[in-house]
Short mmCIF file of C-alpha atoms and ligand atoms in Angstrom, two decimals:
data_model
loop_
_atom_site.label_atom_id
_atom_site.label_comp_id
_atom_site.label_asym_id
_atom_site.label_seq_id
_atom_site.Cartn_x
_atom_site.Cartn_y
_atom_site.Cartn_z
CA MET A 1 -13.22 -288.04 -59.88
CA GLN A 2 -11.72 -285.13 -61.19
CA GLN A 3 -13.71 -281.74 -60.31
CA HIS A 4 -13.07 -280.22 -63.80
CA ASN A 5 -13.65 -282.88 -66.42
CA VAL A 6 -13.55 -282.19 -70.21
CA LEU A 7 -15.60 -284.60 -72.32
CA ILE A 8 -14.36 -285.47 -75.80
CA LEU A 9 -17.05 -287.11 -77.91
CA ASP A 10 -15.14 -289.13 -80.44
CA PHE A 11 -16.77 -289.39 -83.95
CA GLY A 12 -13.72 -291.67 -85.07
CA SER A 13 -11.17 -289.16 -86.23
CA GLN A 14 -7.62 -290.19 -86.24
CA TYR A 15 -6.68 -286.92 -84.37
CA THR A 16 -9.14 -287.50 -81.19
CA GLN A 17 -6.41 -288.81 -79.13
CA LEU A 18 -4.37 -285.81 -80.12
CA ILE A 19 -7.12 -283.64 -78.73
CA ALA A 20 -6.85 -285.37 -75.49
CA ARG A 21 -3.08 -285.04 -75.46
CA ARG A 22 -3.35 -281.08 -76.04
CA VAL A 23 -5.96 -280.68 -73.29
CA ARG A 24 -3.88 -282.72 -70.80
CA GLU A 25 -0.73 -280.64 -71.57
CA LEU A 26 -2.87 -277.67 -70.25
CA ASN A 27 -3.08 -279.49 -67.02
CA ILE A 28 -6.77 -280.35 -67.74
CA TYR A 29 -8.28 -283.87 -67.23
CA CYS A 30 -10.17 -284.81 -69.99
CA GLU A 31 -11.71 -288.18 -71.25
CA ILE A 32 -12.57 -289.55 -74.62
CA HIS A 33 -16.02 -291.45 -75.07
CA PRO A 34 -17.37 -292.38 -78.16
CA TYR A 35 -20.44 -290.42 -79.63
CA ASN A 36 -22.51 -293.32 -79.55
CA LYS A 37 -21.94 -293.99 -75.60
CA ILE A 38 -22.23 -290.49 -74.15
CA PRO A 39 -21.79 -290.96 -70.64
CA ASN A 40 -24.61 -290.78 -67.82
CA ASN A 41 -22.62 -288.46 -65.56
CA LEU A 42 -22.66 -285.48 -67.86
CA ASN A 43 -22.69 -283.42 -64.54
CA ASP A 44 -19.17 -284.24 -64.07
CA PHE A 45 -18.13 -282.53 -67.23
CA LYS A 46 -17.68 -278.92 -67.28
CA ALA A 47 -17.11 -278.68 -71.03
CA VAL A 48 -17.49 -280.76 -74.16
CA ILE A 49 -15.47 -281.02 -77.21
CA LEU A 50 -16.73 -282.67 -80.38
CA SER A 51 -14.04 -284.45 -82.56
CA GLY A 52 -13.70 -284.57 -86.42
CA SER A 53 -14.55 -287.73 -88.14
CA PRO A 54 -14.03 -289.24 -91.57
CA SER A 55 -17.59 -289.43 -92.25
CA SER A 56 -19.97 -286.93 -94.02
CA VAL A 57 -22.63 -285.50 -92.02
CA ARG A 58 -24.98 -285.76 -94.99
CA SER A 59 -24.62 -289.76 -95.03
CA ASP A 60 -27.24 -291.46 -93.32
CA GLN A 61 -24.40 -293.63 -91.84
CA ALA A 62 -22.42 -291.10 -90.35
CA PRO A 63 -22.43 -290.32 -86.44
CA HIS A 64 -25.77 -288.34 -85.57
CA PRO A 65 -25.98 -288.52 -81.86
CA ASP A 66 -28.69 -286.50 -79.77
CA LEU A 67 -26.83 -283.76 -78.05
CA SER A 68 -29.84 -282.01 -76.62
CA GLU A 69 -28.43 -282.78 -73.13
CA ILE A 70 -25.14 -280.99 -74.14
CA ARG A 71 -25.80 -278.16 -76.51
CA GLY A 72 -26.49 -274.94 -74.82
CA MET A 73 -26.34 -276.82 -71.50
CA LYS A 74 -22.49 -276.48 -71.17
CA PRO A 75 -19.68 -274.81 -73.07
CA LEU A 76 -19.04 -276.81 -76.39
CA LEU A 77 -16.36 -276.78 -78.82
CA ALA A 78 -17.00 -278.41 -82.15
CA VAL A 79 -14.05 -279.52 -84.29
CA CYS A 80 -14.12 -280.21 -88.09
CA TYR A 81 -16.88 -282.62 -88.46
CA GLY A 82 -18.37 -281.62 -85.31
CA ALA A 83 -18.67 -277.96 -86.71
CA GLN A 84 -20.31 -279.38 -89.66
CA TYR A 85 -22.57 -281.68 -87.69
CA LEU A 86 -23.72 -278.35 -85.55
CA ALA A 87 -24.40 -276.53 -88.89
CA HIS A 88 -26.11 -279.38 -90.81
CA PHE A 89 -28.70 -280.00 -88.19
CA SER A 90 -29.36 -276.24 -86.87
CA GLY A 91 -30.40 -274.51 -90.10
CA GLY A 92 -27.11 -274.62 -91.72
CA LEU A 93 -25.83 -276.29 -95.03
CA VAL A 94 -22.82 -278.27 -95.57
CA ALA A 95 -21.85 -279.33 -98.88
CA PRO A 96 -19.06 -281.00 -100.72
CA SER A 97 -16.16 -278.47 -101.15
CA ASN A 98 -15.05 -277.37 -104.49
CA THR A 99 -11.32 -276.91 -103.85
CA ARG A 100 -9.19 -279.19 -101.98
CA GLU A 101 -9.19 -278.23 -98.19
CA TYR A 102 -6.29 -280.12 -96.90
CA GLY A 103 -3.12 -278.79 -95.11
CA ARG A 104 -1.99 -275.35 -94.09
CA ALA A 105 -4.05 -272.22 -94.08
CA ASN A 106 -4.04 -269.04 -92.30
CA LEU A 107 -6.63 -267.42 -90.48
CA SER A 108 -8.28 -264.01 -91.10
CA PHE A 109 -10.39 -262.69 -88.35
CA VAL A 110 -13.93 -261.36 -89.10
CA LYS A 111 -14.93 -260.37 -85.57
CA GLU A 112 -12.31 -258.20 -83.71
CA ASN A 113 -11.65 -258.62 -79.91
CA GLU A 114 -12.91 -262.15 -79.83
CA SER A 115 -11.93 -263.61 -76.47
CA PHE A 116 -11.93 -267.11 -78.44
CA PHE A 117 -8.69 -265.63 -80.36
CA THR A 118 -7.11 -263.98 -77.43
CA ASN A 119 -3.05 -264.17 -77.92
CA ILE A 120 -3.56 -265.36 -81.42
CA SER A 121 -2.41 -263.37 -84.27
CA GLU A 122 -4.18 -262.63 -87.53
CA GLY A 123 -2.69 -265.02 -90.08
CA SER A 124 -2.17 -267.72 -87.51
CA GLN A 125 -1.39 -271.15 -89.45
CA VAL A 126 -4.12 -273.71 -88.92
CA TRP A 127 -4.22 -277.22 -90.26
CA MET A 128 -7.45 -278.19 -92.52
CA SER A 129 -8.35 -281.84 -93.49
CA HIS A 130 -11.82 -282.08 -94.86
CA SER A 131 -13.86 -282.80 -97.88
CA ASP A 132 -17.22 -281.15 -96.87
CA THR A 133 -17.33 -277.48 -96.29
CA ILE A 134 -19.91 -275.25 -94.34
CA LYS A 135 -21.71 -273.16 -96.81
CA ASP A 136 -24.20 -271.60 -94.53
CA LEU A 137 -23.84 -271.09 -90.82
CA PRO A 138 -26.53 -272.65 -88.63
CA THR A 139 -29.40 -270.48 -87.08
CA ASN A 140 -27.95 -267.67 -84.72
CA GLY A 141 -24.55 -268.58 -86.13
CA VAL A 142 -21.88 -265.62 -85.93
CA LEU A 143 -18.69 -265.74 -88.18
CA LEU A 144 -15.53 -265.25 -86.53
CA ALA A 145 -12.96 -266.02 -88.94
CA SER A 146 -12.14 -267.40 -92.50
CA THR A 147 -9.27 -268.65 -94.30
CA HIS A 148 -8.31 -268.25 -98.11
CA ASP A 149 -10.29 -271.18 -99.08
CA VAL A 150 -12.86 -271.55 -96.29
CA LYS A 151 -15.28 -268.92 -95.57
CA ASN A 152 -16.94 -270.55 -92.51
CA ALA A 153 -13.61 -271.37 -90.76
CA ALA A 154 -14.79 -270.45 -87.07
CA TYR A 155 -18.13 -269.55 -85.70
CA LYS A 156 -20.06 -269.28 -82.62
CA ILE A 157 -23.82 -269.59 -81.68
CA GLU A 158 -25.22 -266.36 -80.25
CA GLY A 159 -26.64 -266.95 -76.89
CA GLU A 160 -24.72 -269.85 -76.19
CA THR A 161 -21.32 -271.01 -75.19
CA THR A 162 -20.84 -272.93 -78.42
CA TYR A 163 -17.79 -272.45 -80.67
CA ALA A 164 -17.11 -274.28 -83.87
CA ILE A 165 -13.91 -274.61 -86.08
CA GLN A 166 -13.55 -276.20 -89.40
CA PHE A 167 -9.60 -276.67 -88.77
CA HIS A 168 -7.84 -279.05 -86.34
CA PRO A 169 -6.38 -277.21 -83.29
CA GLU A 170 -5.02 -280.46 -81.98
CA VAL A 171 -2.29 -280.94 -84.71
CA TYR A 172 1.00 -279.36 -84.32
CA HIS A 173 0.91 -277.65 -87.68
CA SER A 174 -2.03 -275.39 -86.08
CA THR A 175 0.60 -273.06 -84.45
CA ASP A 176 -1.65 -271.45 -82.00
CA GLY A 177 -3.94 -274.55 -81.51
CA LYS A 178 -3.42 -275.20 -78.16
CA GLN A 179 -3.76 -271.48 -77.34
CA LEU A 180 -7.17 -271.71 -78.81
CA LEU A 181 -7.94 -274.75 -76.60
CA GLU A 182 -6.83 -272.70 -73.73
CA ASN A 183 -8.94 -269.69 -74.75
CA PHE A 184 -12.07 -272.05 -75.01
CA LEU A 185 -11.44 -274.12 -71.94
CA VAL A 186 -9.94 -271.69 -69.47
CA ASN A 187 -11.10 -268.43 -70.34
CA ILE A 188 -14.55 -269.31 -71.65
CA ALA A 189 -15.58 -272.57 -70.01
CA GLY A 190 -13.69 -271.56 -66.74
CA VAL A 191 -12.26 -275.16 -66.48
CA SER A 192 -9.32 -275.04 -63.91
CA GLN A 193 -5.86 -276.29 -64.80
CA THR A 194 -5.38 -278.27 -61.91
CA TRP A 195 -4.35 -281.59 -63.32
CA THR A 196 -0.92 -282.31 -62.64
CA PRO A 197 1.16 -285.66 -61.74
CA ASP A 198 0.87 -284.80 -58.10
CA SER A 199 -2.81 -284.47 -57.99
CA PHE A 200 -3.08 -287.61 -60.15
CA VAL A 201 -0.99 -289.70 -57.39
CA ASP A 202 -3.07 -288.25 -54.45
CA GLU A 203 -6.22 -288.83 -56.16
CA THR A 204 -5.34 -292.22 -57.50
CA VAL A 205 -4.05 -293.46 -54.32
CA LYS A 206 -6.98 -292.51 -52.41
CA GLY A 207 -9.40 -294.13 -55.21
CA LEU A 208 -7.20 -297.27 -54.88
CA GLN A 209 -7.41 -297.31 -51.12
CA ASP A 210 -11.36 -297.23 -51.30
CA LYS A 211 -11.76 -299.74 -53.95
CA ILE A 212 -9.28 -302.22 -52.71
CA GLY A 213 -9.42 -301.94 -48.85
CA GLU A 214 -7.57 -304.67 -47.02
CA ASP A 215 -7.42 -307.03 -50.21
CA LYS A 216 -4.41 -308.55 -51.56
CA VAL A 217 -3.31 -307.54 -54.90
CA VAL A 218 -1.03 -309.52 -57.38
CA LEU A 219 1.08 -307.50 -59.92
CA GLY A 220 3.38 -308.82 -62.75
CA LEU A 221 6.65 -306.76 -63.17
CA SER A 222 8.30 -306.49 -66.32
CA GLY A 223 11.08 -304.22 -65.82
CA GLY A 224 9.06 -301.75 -68.03
CA VAL A 225 7.95 -298.17 -67.33
CA ASP A 226 4.27 -298.97 -67.08
CA SER A 227 4.30 -302.01 -64.68
CA THR A 228 6.74 -300.22 -62.66
CA VAL A 229 4.78 -296.92 -62.22
CA ALA A 230 1.52 -298.93 -61.51
CA ALA A 231 3.47 -301.04 -58.98
CA VAL A 232 4.76 -297.85 -57.18
CA LEU A 233 1.21 -296.30 -57.39
CA LEU A 234 -0.23 -299.36 -55.57
CA HIS A 235 2.42 -299.66 -53.14
CA LYS A 236 1.89 -296.13 -51.86
CA ALA A 237 -1.90 -296.95 -51.48
CA ILE A 238 -1.70 -300.30 -49.99
CA GLY A 239 1.62 -301.02 -48.97
CA LYS A 240 2.87 -304.73 -48.35
CA ASN A 241 -0.76 -305.90 -49.60
CA LEU A 242 0.75 -305.56 -53.02
CA HIS A 243 2.62 -308.53 -54.12
CA CYS A 244 4.52 -308.26 -57.07
CA ILE A 245 6.09 -311.02 -59.26
CA PHE A 246 9.11 -310.50 -61.62
CA VAL A 247 9.54 -313.55 -63.88
CA ASN A 248 12.84 -314.17 -65.47
CA ASN A 249 11.96 -315.94 -68.67
CA GLY A 250 15.60 -316.29 -69.71
CA LEU A 251 15.08 -313.74 -72.62
CA LEU A 252 15.93 -310.57 -70.82
CA ARG A 253 18.83 -308.59 -71.35
CA LYS A 254 22.10 -309.27 -70.05
CA ASP A 255 22.20 -309.16 -65.96
CA GLU A 256 18.70 -307.40 -66.42
CA TYR A 257 16.89 -309.83 -64.02
CA THR A 258 19.25 -309.56 -61.20
CA SER A 259 19.73 -305.74 -61.60
CA VAL A 260 16.01 -304.78 -62.02
CA LEU A 261 15.14 -307.33 -59.06
CA LYS A 262 17.66 -305.44 -56.92
CA GLN A 263 16.12 -302.12 -58.13
CA TYR A 264 12.82 -302.93 -57.28
CA GLU A 265 13.76 -304.20 -53.80
CA GLY A 266 15.49 -300.98 -53.31
CA MET A 267 12.28 -299.22 -53.78
CA GLY A 268 10.62 -301.02 -51.17
CA LEU A 269 8.43 -303.14 -53.21
CA ASN A 270 7.41 -306.30 -52.09
CA VAL A 271 8.56 -308.38 -54.81
CA LYS A 272 9.51 -312.12 -55.48
CA GLY A 273 11.78 -313.03 -58.32
CA VAL A 274 10.85 -316.28 -60.00
CA ASP A 275 13.67 -317.51 -62.44
CA ALA A 276 11.86 -319.85 -64.83
CA SER A 277 14.38 -319.50 -67.71
CA GLU A 278 14.72 -323.37 -68.31
CA ARG A 279 11.01 -323.71 -68.05
CA PHE A 280 10.74 -321.18 -70.96
CA LEU A 281 13.53 -322.36 -72.72
CA ASN A 282 12.62 -325.94 -72.89
CA ASP A 283 8.94 -325.15 -74.07
CA LEU A 284 10.63 -323.06 -76.83
CA ALA A 285 12.90 -325.85 -77.98
CA GLY A 286 12.68 -326.57 -81.70
CA LEU A 287 10.18 -323.54 -82.44
CA SER A 288 11.06 -321.41 -85.35
CA ASP A 289 7.76 -319.61 -86.37
CA PRO A 290 7.57 -316.18 -84.46
CA GLU A 291 3.83 -316.50 -83.56
CA ALA A 292 4.50 -320.24 -82.21
CA LYS A 293 7.20 -318.62 -80.14
CA ARG A 294 4.93 -315.81 -78.84
CA LYS A 295 2.20 -318.37 -77.92
CA SER A 296 4.83 -320.54 -76.07
CA ILE A 297 6.23 -317.83 -73.98
CA GLY A 298 2.56 -316.29 -73.22
CA LYS A 299 1.31 -319.73 -72.07
CA VAL A 300 4.48 -320.59 -69.80
CA PHE A 301 4.23 -317.08 -68.43
CA ILE A 302 0.43 -317.63 -67.35
CA GLU A 303 1.46 -320.92 -65.97
CA VAL A 304 4.32 -319.61 -63.96
CA PHE A 305 2.33 -316.50 -62.75
CA ASP A 306 -0.71 -318.59 -61.88
CA ASP A 307 1.45 -320.94 -59.59
CA GLU A 308 2.89 -317.80 -57.99
CA ALA A 309 -0.31 -316.02 -57.51
CA ASN A 310 -1.82 -319.19 -55.90
CA GLN A 311 0.86 -319.11 -53.48
CA ILE A 312 -0.44 -315.59 -52.23
CA GLU A 313 -3.32 -316.43 -49.94
CA ASN A 314 -6.67 -314.47 -50.33
CA ALA A 315 -5.36 -312.54 -53.34
CA LYS A 316 -8.28 -310.78 -54.73
CA TRP A 317 -7.12 -308.48 -57.42
CA LEU A 318 -4.72 -308.55 -60.64
CA ALA A 319 -3.00 -305.18 -61.28
CA GLN A 320 -2.07 -304.30 -64.74
CA GLY A 321 -0.16 -301.58 -66.24
CA THR A 322 -2.68 -300.79 -69.03
CA ILE A 323 -2.41 -297.36 -70.17
CA TYR A 324 -5.04 -294.93 -71.99
CA PRO A 325 -4.12 -295.58 -75.75
CA ASP A 326 -4.88 -299.09 -75.19
CA VAL A 327 -8.09 -298.37 -73.55
CA ILE A 328 -9.28 -295.78 -76.26
CA GLU A 329 -8.38 -298.49 -78.97
CA SER A 330 -10.68 -301.00 -77.34
CA VAL A 331 -13.63 -298.72 -76.67
CA SER A 332 -13.15 -296.36 -79.81
CA VAL A 333 -15.74 -296.00 -82.50
CA ASN A 334 -13.36 -297.82 -84.62
CA GLY A 335 -12.64 -300.44 -81.97
CA GLY A 336 -12.10 -303.94 -82.90
CA PRO A 337 -9.57 -304.92 -85.29
CA SER A 338 -6.72 -302.47 -84.44
CA ALA A 339 -7.32 -303.83 -80.78
CA THR A 340 -6.45 -307.31 -81.83
CA ILE A 341 -3.49 -306.39 -83.62
CA LYS A 342 -2.13 -304.87 -80.51
CA SER A 343 -3.40 -307.78 -78.16
CA HIS A 344 -0.37 -310.10 -78.69
CA HIS A 345 1.71 -307.45 -77.22
CA ASN A 346 0.56 -307.82 -73.81
CA VAL A 347 2.20 -311.13 -72.53
CA GLY A 348 0.50 -311.90 -69.28
CA GLY A 349 -3.21 -311.11 -70.17
CA LEU A 350 -5.60 -312.68 -67.60
CA PRO A 351 -6.53 -316.05 -68.16
CA ASP A 352 -10.39 -316.75 -67.13
CA PHE A 353 -9.47 -319.34 -64.46
CA MET A 354 -7.46 -317.01 -62.40
CA LYS A 355 -10.76 -315.30 -61.28
CA LEU A 356 -9.24 -312.25 -60.18
CA LYS A 357 -10.78 -308.77 -60.29
CA ILE A 358 -8.79 -306.21 -62.40
CA VAL A 359 -7.43 -303.14 -61.30
CA GLU A 360 -5.51 -300.74 -63.60
CA PRO A 361 -4.39 -297.45 -62.11
CA LEU A 362 -2.65 -296.12 -65.24
CA ARG A 363 -5.79 -296.77 -67.38
CA MET A 364 -6.64 -293.17 -67.76
CA ILE A 365 -3.14 -291.62 -68.55
CA PHE A 366 -0.83 -291.60 -71.50
CA LYS A 367 2.78 -292.69 -71.77
CA ASP A 368 4.60 -289.67 -71.21
CA GLU A 369 2.14 -288.98 -68.30
CA VAL A 370 2.84 -292.39 -66.69
CA ARG A 371 6.68 -291.03 -66.92
CA ARG A 372 5.73 -287.71 -65.24
CA VAL A 373 3.90 -289.70 -62.52
CA GLY A 374 6.58 -292.00 -61.89
CA ALA A 375 9.09 -288.95 -61.83
CA SER A 376 6.77 -287.27 -59.36
CA MET A 377 6.88 -290.32 -56.99
CA GLY A 378 10.64 -290.42 -57.24
CA ILE A 379 11.35 -293.31 -59.47
CA ASP A 380 14.78 -293.37 -60.91
CA LYS A 381 15.22 -291.26 -64.06
CA GLU A 382 17.13 -294.20 -65.76
CA LEU A 383 14.42 -296.63 -65.21
CA LEU A 384 11.71 -294.25 -66.38
CA GLY A 385 13.75 -293.62 -69.61
CA ARG A 386 14.36 -296.98 -70.57
CA HIS A 387 13.49 -298.14 -74.27
CA PRO A 388 10.74 -300.31 -74.77
CA PHE A 389 11.46 -303.99 -74.76
CA PRO A 390 8.88 -306.53 -76.11
CA GLY A 391 7.36 -309.04 -73.75
CA PRO A 392 8.80 -312.10 -75.59
CA GLY A 393 12.10 -310.30 -75.13
CA LEU A 394 15.18 -311.76 -77.24
CA ALA A 395 13.03 -314.73 -78.48
CA ILE A 396 11.65 -312.63 -81.37
CA ARG A 397 15.35 -311.26 -81.71
CA ILE A 398 16.85 -314.53 -82.55
CA LEU A 399 15.36 -315.60 -85.88
CA GLY A 400 14.72 -319.09 -86.07
CA ASP A 401 14.93 -321.51 -83.20
CA ILE A 402 16.18 -320.64 -79.76
CA THR A 403 18.94 -322.30 -77.86
CA SER A 404 20.75 -320.91 -74.72
CA GLU A 405 23.94 -320.46 -76.60
CA LYS A 406 22.17 -318.21 -79.10
CA VAL A 407 20.64 -316.12 -76.02
CA ARG A 408 24.03 -315.73 -74.71
CA ILE A 409 25.61 -314.38 -77.80
CA LEU A 410 22.69 -312.02 -78.36
CA GLN A 411 22.98 -310.75 -74.70
CA GLU A 412 26.49 -309.98 -75.23
CA VAL A 413 26.13 -308.31 -78.50
CA ASP A 414 23.05 -306.34 -77.27
CA ALA A 415 25.00 -305.28 -73.87
CA ILE A 416 27.86 -303.79 -75.89
CA PHE A 417 25.44 -302.00 -78.42
CA ILE A 418 23.16 -300.51 -75.60
CA ASN A 419 26.03 -299.64 -73.07
CA GLY A 420 27.67 -297.90 -76.04
CA LEU A 421 24.64 -295.76 -76.54
CA ARG A 422 24.66 -294.86 -73.11
CA GLU A 423 28.47 -293.93 -72.99
CA ASP A 424 28.13 -291.90 -76.00
CA GLY A 425 25.06 -290.02 -74.81
CA LEU A 426 22.87 -291.40 -77.63
CA TYR A 427 20.40 -293.60 -75.68
CA ASP A 428 17.94 -290.98 -75.13
CA LYS A 429 18.19 -289.70 -78.58
CA VAL A 430 16.69 -293.41 -79.55
CA TRP A 431 13.24 -294.39 -79.13
CA GLN A 432 14.24 -298.05 -79.16
CA ALA A 433 17.30 -300.06 -79.86
CA GLY A 434 18.46 -303.73 -79.84
CA ALA A 435 20.27 -306.51 -81.58
CA ILE A 436 19.13 -309.17 -83.82
CA LEU A 437 20.77 -312.42 -84.21
CA LEU A 438 20.25 -313.65 -88.04
CA PRO A 439 20.02 -317.04 -88.75
CA VAL A 440 22.97 -317.08 -91.47
CA ASN A 441 26.61 -317.65 -91.02
CA SER A 442 29.14 -315.77 -93.11
CA VAL A 443 32.57 -316.17 -94.04
CA GLY A 444 35.50 -313.97 -92.10
CA VAL A 445 38.90 -313.91 -91.73
CA MET A 446 40.61 -313.65 -88.31
CA GLY A 447 44.42 -313.68 -88.06
CA ASP A 448 45.32 -316.32 -90.66
CA GLU A 449 42.13 -318.35 -90.06
CA ARG A 450 39.13 -318.57 -92.16
CA THR A 451 35.99 -318.22 -89.83
CA TYR A 452 32.26 -319.23 -90.58
CA GLU A 453 30.17 -317.58 -87.98
CA LYS A 454 27.12 -315.50 -86.97
CA VAL A 455 25.78 -312.43 -88.40
CA VAL A 456 24.13 -309.90 -86.20
CA ALA A 457 21.96 -306.91 -87.17
CA LEU A 458 21.79 -303.65 -85.15
CA ARG A 459 18.46 -301.51 -85.17
CA ALA A 460 17.84 -298.27 -83.65
CA VAL A 461 14.83 -296.44 -84.36
CA GLU A 462 13.21 -293.21 -83.52
CA SER A 463 9.32 -293.03 -82.92
CA THR A 464 6.74 -291.57 -80.91
CA ASP A 465 4.47 -294.53 -80.28
CA GLY A 466 5.84 -297.54 -82.15
CA MET A 467 3.12 -297.42 -85.03
CA THR A 468 5.48 -295.91 -87.18
CA ALA A 469 9.18 -295.48 -87.07
CA ASP A 470 12.21 -294.37 -88.80
CA TRP A 471 15.91 -295.65 -88.68
CA VAL A 472 18.28 -293.41 -86.61
CA ASN A 473 21.21 -291.97 -88.51
CA LEU A 474 23.73 -293.10 -85.79
CA PRO A 475 27.25 -291.75 -86.14
CA TYR A 476 29.57 -293.53 -88.48
CA GLU A 477 32.47 -293.53 -85.75
CA PHE A 478 29.85 -294.95 -83.23
CA LEU A 479 28.80 -297.75 -85.57
CA GLN A 480 32.60 -298.49 -86.41
CA LYS A 481 33.36 -298.82 -82.72
CA THR A 482 30.46 -300.68 -81.86
CA SER A 483 30.96 -303.38 -84.89
CA ASN A 484 34.64 -303.72 -83.55
CA LYS A 485 33.77 -304.43 -80.06
CA ILE A 486 31.25 -306.84 -80.79
CA ILE A 487 33.33 -308.69 -83.46
CA ASN A 488 36.48 -308.77 -80.99
CA ASN A 489 34.68 -309.59 -77.97
CA VAL A 490 31.61 -311.76 -78.73
CA LYS A 491 32.65 -315.28 -79.80
CA GLY A 492 30.62 -316.75 -82.59
CA VAL A 493 30.03 -313.49 -84.39
CA ASN A 494 32.27 -312.18 -87.19
CA ARG A 495 29.94 -309.86 -89.11
CA VAL A 496 27.72 -306.76 -88.02
CA VAL A 497 25.20 -305.04 -90.26
CA TYR A 498 23.07 -301.85 -89.43
CA ASP A 499 19.31 -301.97 -90.37
CA ILE A 500 18.31 -298.93 -92.37
CA SER A 501 14.55 -299.95 -92.84
CA SER A 502 11.71 -297.48 -91.86
CA LYS A 503 8.30 -298.76 -90.60
CA PRO A 504 6.34 -298.99 -92.68
CA PRO A 505 7.09 -301.08 -94.78
CA ALA A 506 9.35 -302.79 -92.24
CA THR A 507 8.56 -303.27 -88.94
CA ILE A 508 10.78 -302.72 -85.77
CA GLU A 509 11.28 -306.10 -84.62
CA TRP A 510 12.34 -308.48 -87.38
CA GLU A 511 9.57 -311.18 -86.15
P1 XMP B 601 6.94 -303.81 -84.54
O1 XMP B 601 7.81 -304.85 -84.74
O2 XMP B 601 5.46 -304.47 -84.52
O3 XMP B 601 6.80 -303.29 -83.07
O4 XMP B 601 6.99 -302.77 -85.28
C1 XMP B 601 6.26 -302.17 -82.46
C2 XMP B 601 6.63 -302.22 -81.14
O5 XMP B 601 5.74 -303.30 -80.26
C3 XMP B 601 6.92 -304.02 -79.74
N1 XMP B 601 6.40 -305.56 -79.96
C4 XMP B 601 6.03 -306.32 -78.99
N2 XMP B 601 5.95 -306.06 -77.72
N3 XMP B 601 5.11 -308.31 -77.58
C5 XMP B 601 5.29 -307.03 -76.85
O6 XMP B 601 5.18 -306.91 -75.58
C6 XMP B 601 5.32 -308.58 -78.54
O7 XMP B 601 5.19 -309.74 -79.20
C7 XMP B 601 5.93 -307.30 -79.45
N4 XMP B 601 6.21 -307.63 -80.78
C8 XMP B 601 6.56 -306.22 -81.08
C9 XMP B 601 8.05 -303.76 -80.41
O8 XMP B 601 9.34 -303.99 -79.48
C10 XMP B 601 7.89 -302.30 -80.81
O9 XMP B 601 8.35 -301.59 -79.52
#
């Protein structure tokens, strides 16, 4: 357990994850817990942050947790709804605001030389997003700052290390938001900034050793960043007792199976490659519906994985590359529907009959932290920087039914596109890229011959988490070169188009 934890109590704000991100960027470990499940080990937390919320404190249905073991007992920072909550139940007054309080505002300090605002200048831009406002401060409240429209924009409680702000320090539009969090956590609460990838690796390896002992662990490698980093961490902890399985479902990128397998072996991992391409393609034969394809691949994956895991005697654990955003989503205040939307993304979820205990070494860290942890363990930069690739692979980029010939065509096209991005230094500027084989033929002309062949679409998007995305403005010269190369080299394709749709309303994948 980390020495200096920060507890973030989530009241359901869309920004709660961002608070955790900003705190982690300060090299401080923090955990998000829903307001209605305050953890028992409060002693492990050195400071507490209350998040915002879409609710109004004046509503009976709003979060109204008992904070008696927190408030006044440890340093507390209340953000937006949190600030209103403190006021509403402690002698202040919260009411609907008359003016729209959404967007940029500028701080004007009421109290000089306040350590809460160290290194923050008068006029600093902050981000407001609320419909209620604090009309009267709570008992013993001391006003610290106002904005043009919000008188009580920041206050503290006399005699406590309790601070409250109406704005959101976690969003980038609050220019000094991170500084403010640092002022509170480091200068006021005395939390130390010791959370680094190296410290994470050391503590996790120790924790894994204690938990697993001499047991054997099975892990499914996908070629992606998360499963790879999880495997390397476990390998560090338990060595050869980690048994990795890398399945070729026949729907990977061109040559990916052999090259990635070689890379894994080079990293010293105890990995078994299983080429089950035929089994997957046979099961997919004749299926056109995207969800039916996903189900088929998920089912065969579990069968293949189970066969292999059964051959590892005394395997007691199944390791997974689950990361923090998935965990937060499933335990969040709003957990439920959004968690289900994502579940289909994780091919290889645990079937009940496998009876293995679960170990998830990355379950408390974010994606970019996974990369940092991977880098600190010496994992190849290229592997860590790989674009995300869907579990069902090319199956959802071949629209309609799947044949081995279509897979071959798409692998060729995809390889030309991706290699081209790398050669022209564009790969790292793109969040995800790939090619899609369309279920239409178009007329073309080659030499004197009329052709009637396949159309492929290229897709390249920028995004931070895949939830929203925009198409990338790739240079025309690059698109021209790539299109020529594809049509001249890939037999069966005579037309290339570029997808210029953003998400929403489109999605990243076509299926
Ligand atoms: P969409 O198409 O929903 O994609 O905009 C968002 C992100 O999710 C990936 N994706 C999947 N990943 N299994 C996966 O493992 C799937 O079935 C799946 N469908 C979409 C997609 O590649 C993108 O990164």
